[in-house]
Amino acid sequence: MASNTDKALELALEALERIATHEKECGERWAEAMVELRDLKVVTSNHAERWEKLAWLVVGTVGTTGAAAWAAMIF
């Protein structure tokens, strides 16, 4: 009977060690993922700012060209 109890205790302790190791590895991976996501957010924001500038340039050019064409037809 004591042998079964010792074996069960040993298995439980081994399981706890494996769980602790797994939690540590997952925590490290999570930290790495958070750093990557933070960097990705910065890169995406910079990329969006460039496209927004380009969009305003296109809108301004089309608006100016349209106004100039309209003025040329009127006058």
Short mmCIF file of N, CA and C in Angstrom, two decimals:
data_model
loop_
_atom_site.label_atom_id
_atom_site.label_comp_id
_atom_site.label_asym_id
_atom_site.label_seq_id
_atom_site.Cartn_x
_atom_site.Cartn_y
_atom_site.Cartn_z
N MET A 1 0.82 -1.19 0.00
CA MET A 1 0.00 0.00 0.00
C MET A 1 0.87 1.26 0.00
N ALA A 2 1.92 1.23 0.79
CA ALA A 2 2.81 2.39 0.86
C ALA A 2 3.51 2.59 -0.47
N SER A 3 3.76 1.49 -1.17
CA SER A 3 4.43 1.58 -2.47
C SER A 3 3.55 2.31 -3.48
N ASN A 4 2.24 2.01 -3.46
CA ASN A 4 1.32 2.70 -4.37
C ASN A 4 1.23 4.18 -4.04
N THR A 5 1.22 4.51 -2.76
CA THR A 5 1.15 5.90 -2.34
C THR A 5 2.41 6.65 -2.75
N ASP A 6 3.56 5.99 -2.57
CA ASP A 6 4.83 6.61 -2.96
C ASP A 6 4.88 6.83 -4.47
N LYS A 7 4.40 5.82 -5.20
CA LYS A 7 4.41 5.92 -6.66
C LYS A 7 3.48 7.05 -7.12
N ALA A 8 2.32 7.15 -6.51
CA ALA A 8 1.37 8.21 -6.86
C ALA A 8 1.95 9.58 -6.53
N LEU A 9 2.60 9.69 -5.39
CA LEU A 9 3.23 10.95 -5.00
C LEU A 9 4.34 11.33 -5.97
N GLU A 10 5.11 10.33 -6.37
CA GLU A 10 6.21 10.57 -7.32
C GLU A 10 5.65 11.03 -8.67
N LEU A 11 4.59 10.39 -9.14
CA LEU A 11 3.97 10.80 -10.39
C LEU A 11 3.40 12.22 -10.29
N ALA A 12 2.79 12.53 -9.17
CA ALA A 12 2.23 13.87 -8.98
C ALA A 12 3.32 14.93 -8.98
N LEU A 13 4.43 14.64 -8.32
CA LEU A 13 5.54 15.60 -8.29
C LEU A 13 6.15 15.78 -9.68
N GLU A 14 6.26 14.68 -10.42
CA GLU A 14 6.78 14.78 -11.78
C GLU A 14 5.84 15.61 -12.66
N ALA A 15 4.55 15.40 -12.49
CA ALA A 15 3.57 16.19 -13.25
C ALA A 15 3.68 17.66 -12.90
N LEU A 16 3.84 17.98 -11.64
CA LEU A 16 3.99 19.39 -11.23
C LEU A 16 5.24 20.01 -11.82
N GLU A 17 6.33 19.25 -11.88
CA GLU A 17 7.57 19.76 -12.47
C GLU A 17 7.37 20.02 -13.97
N ARG A 18 6.69 19.10 -14.63
CA ARG A 18 6.44 19.29 -16.07
C ARG A 18 5.53 20.50 -16.30
N ILE A 19 4.54 20.66 -15.47
CA ILE A 19 3.64 21.81 -15.59
C ILE A 19 4.42 23.11 -15.38
N ALA A 20 5.29 23.13 -14.38
CA ALA A 20 6.08 24.33 -14.11
C ALA A 20 7.00 24.65 -15.29
N THR A 21 7.62 23.62 -15.85
CA THR A 21 8.49 23.83 -17.02
C THR A 21 7.69 24.36 -18.20
N HIS A 22 6.53 23.77 -18.41
CA HIS A 22 5.66 24.21 -19.51
C HIS A 22 5.23 25.66 -19.32
N GLU A 23 4.84 26.02 -18.12
CA GLU A 23 4.42 27.40 -17.83
C GLU A 23 5.57 28.38 -18.08
N LYS A 24 6.77 27.99 -17.71
CA LYS A 24 7.93 28.86 -17.92
C LYS A 24 8.18 29.06 -19.41
N GLU A 25 8.15 27.97 -20.18
CA GLU A 25 8.37 28.07 -21.62
C GLU A 25 7.28 28.91 -22.29
N CYS A 26 6.04 28.71 -21.89
CA CYS A 26 4.94 29.48 -22.47
C CYS A 26 5.06 30.96 -22.11
N GLY A 27 5.48 31.25 -20.91
CA GLY A 27 5.68 32.64 -20.50
C GLY A 27 6.75 33.32 -21.34
N GLU A 28 7.83 32.60 -21.61
CA GLU A 28 8.90 33.16 -22.44
C GLU A 28 8.41 33.40 -23.87
N ARG A 29 7.68 32.43 -24.40
CA ARG A 29 7.15 32.59 -25.76
C ARG A 29 6.16 33.75 -25.82
N TRP A 30 5.34 33.89 -24.79
CA TRP A 30 4.36 34.97 -24.76
C TRP A 30 5.07 36.32 -24.75
N ALA A 31 6.14 36.42 -23.96
CA ALA A 31 6.90 37.67 -23.91
C ALA A 31 7.49 38.00 -25.28
N GLU A 32 8.04 36.99 -25.95
CA GLU A 32 8.59 37.21 -27.29
C GLU A 32 7.49 37.64 -28.26
N ALA A 33 6.33 37.01 -28.17
CA ALA A 33 5.22 37.37 -29.06
C ALA A 33 4.76 38.80 -28.81
N MET A 34 4.72 39.22 -27.56
CA MET A 34 4.30 40.58 -27.25
C MET A 34 5.29 41.60 -27.82
N VAL A 35 6.58 41.31 -27.74
CA VAL A 35 7.59 42.21 -28.31
C VAL A 35 7.40 42.29 -29.82
N GLU A 36 7.20 41.15 -30.47
CA GLU A 36 6.99 41.14 -31.92
C GLU A 36 5.73 41.92 -32.30
N LEU A 37 4.66 41.75 -31.54
CA LEU A 37 3.42 42.47 -31.84
C LEU A 37 3.59 43.97 -31.66
N ARG A 38 4.34 44.37 -30.64
CA ARG A 38 4.60 45.79 -30.42
C ARG A 38 5.38 46.37 -31.60
N ASP A 39 6.41 45.64 -32.05
CA ASP A 39 7.19 46.09 -33.20
C ASP A 39 6.33 46.15 -34.46
N LEU A 40 5.48 45.15 -34.64
CA LEU A 40 4.59 45.12 -35.79
C LEU A 40 3.62 46.29 -35.79
N LYS A 41 3.16 46.67 -34.61
CA LYS A 41 2.25 47.81 -34.49
C LYS A 41 2.94 49.10 -34.95
N VAL A 42 4.20 49.28 -34.56
CA VAL A 42 4.95 50.47 -34.95
C VAL A 42 5.16 50.49 -36.46
N VAL A 43 5.57 49.35 -37.02
CA VAL A 43 5.82 49.28 -38.46
C VAL A 43 4.54 49.53 -39.24
N THR A 44 3.44 48.94 -38.79
CA THR A 44 2.15 49.13 -39.47
C THR A 44 1.70 50.58 -39.40
N SER A 45 1.91 51.21 -38.27
CA SER A 45 1.52 52.61 -38.12
C SER A 45 2.33 53.50 -39.06
N ASN A 46 3.63 53.27 -39.14
CA ASN A 46 4.47 54.05 -40.06
C ASN A 46 4.04 53.83 -41.51
N HIS A 47 3.73 52.59 -41.85
CA HIS A 47 3.30 52.27 -43.21
C HIS A 47 1.98 52.98 -43.53
N ALA A 48 1.07 52.98 -42.58
CA ALA A 48 -0.23 53.64 -42.79
C ALA A 48 -0.06 55.14 -42.97
N GLU A 49 0.85 55.75 -42.23
CA GLU A 49 1.09 57.19 -42.37
C GLU A 49 1.59 57.52 -43.77
N ARG A 50 2.48 56.68 -44.31
CA ARG A 50 2.97 56.93 -45.67
C ARG A 50 1.86 56.83 -46.70
N TRP A 51 1.00 55.81 -46.57
CA TRP A 51 -0.10 55.65 -47.51
C TRP A 51 -1.11 56.77 -47.37
N GLU A 52 -1.29 57.28 -46.16
CA GLU A 52 -2.22 58.40 -45.97
C GLU A 52 -1.69 59.64 -46.68
N LYS A 53 -0.39 59.89 -46.59
CA LYS A 53 0.21 61.03 -47.28
C LYS A 53 0.03 60.89 -48.80
N LEU A 54 0.24 59.68 -49.30
CA LEU A 54 0.07 59.44 -50.73
C LEU A 54 -1.38 59.64 -51.14
N ALA A 55 -2.30 59.19 -50.32
CA ALA A 55 -3.73 59.35 -50.63
C ALA A 55 -4.09 60.83 -50.70
N TRP A 56 -3.61 61.62 -49.76
CA TRP A 56 -3.90 63.06 -49.78
C TRP A 56 -3.27 63.73 -51.01
N LEU A 57 -2.10 63.27 -51.41
CA LEU A 57 -1.46 63.80 -52.61
C LEU A 57 -2.32 63.50 -53.84
N VAL A 58 -2.82 62.29 -53.94
CA VAL A 58 -3.67 61.91 -55.07
C VAL A 58 -4.97 62.71 -55.05
N VAL A 59 -5.61 62.82 -53.90
CA VAL A 59 -6.86 63.57 -53.78
C VAL A 59 -6.63 65.04 -54.14
N GLY A 60 -5.56 65.61 -53.65
CA GLY A 60 -5.24 67.01 -53.97
C GLY A 60 -4.98 67.21 -55.45
N THR A 61 -4.25 66.30 -56.06
CA THR A 61 -3.96 66.40 -57.49
C THR A 61 -5.22 66.28 -58.33
N VAL A 62 -6.06 65.30 -57.99
CA VAL A 62 -7.31 65.12 -58.74
C VAL A 62 -8.22 66.33 -58.54
N GLY A 63 -8.30 66.84 -57.34
CA GLY A 63 -9.13 68.02 -57.08
C GLY A 63 -8.64 69.24 -57.82
N THR A 64 -7.35 69.47 -57.80
CA THR A 64 -6.77 70.61 -58.50
C THR A 64 -6.96 70.48 -60.01
N THR A 65 -6.73 69.29 -60.53
CA THR A 65 -6.91 69.06 -61.97
C THR A 65 -8.37 69.25 -62.36
N GLY A 66 -9.27 68.74 -61.54
CA GLY A 66 -10.70 68.91 -61.81
C GLY A 66 -11.10 70.37 -61.79
N ALA A 67 -10.61 71.11 -60.81
CA ALA A 67 -10.93 72.54 -60.71
C ALA A 67 -10.36 73.30 -61.90
N ALA A 68 -9.14 72.96 -62.29
CA ALA A 68 -8.52 73.63 -63.44
C ALA A 68 -9.27 73.31 -64.73
N ALA A 69 -9.68 72.07 -64.90
CA ALA A 69 -10.44 71.70 -66.10
C ALA A 69 -11.80 72.39 -66.11
N TRP A 70 -12.45 72.44 -64.98
CA TRP A 70 -13.75 73.11 -64.89
C TRP A 70 -13.60 74.60 -65.20
N ALA A 71 -12.55 75.23 -64.64
CA ALA A 71 -12.31 76.65 -64.88
C ALA A 71 -12.00 76.90 -66.36
N ALA A 72 -11.28 75.99 -67.00
CA ALA A 72 -10.95 76.15 -68.41
C ALA A 72 -12.20 76.05 -69.28
N MET A 73 -13.14 75.19 -68.89
CA MET A 73 -14.38 75.07 -69.68
C MET A 73 -15.30 76.26 -69.47
N ILE A 74 -15.30 76.81 -68.26
CA ILE A 74 -16.18 77.93 -67.94
C ILE A 74 -15.66 79.22 -68.57
N PHE A 75 -14.37 79.44 -68.49
CA PHE A 75 -13.82 80.72 -68.94
C PHE A 75 -13.19 80.53 -70.25
#
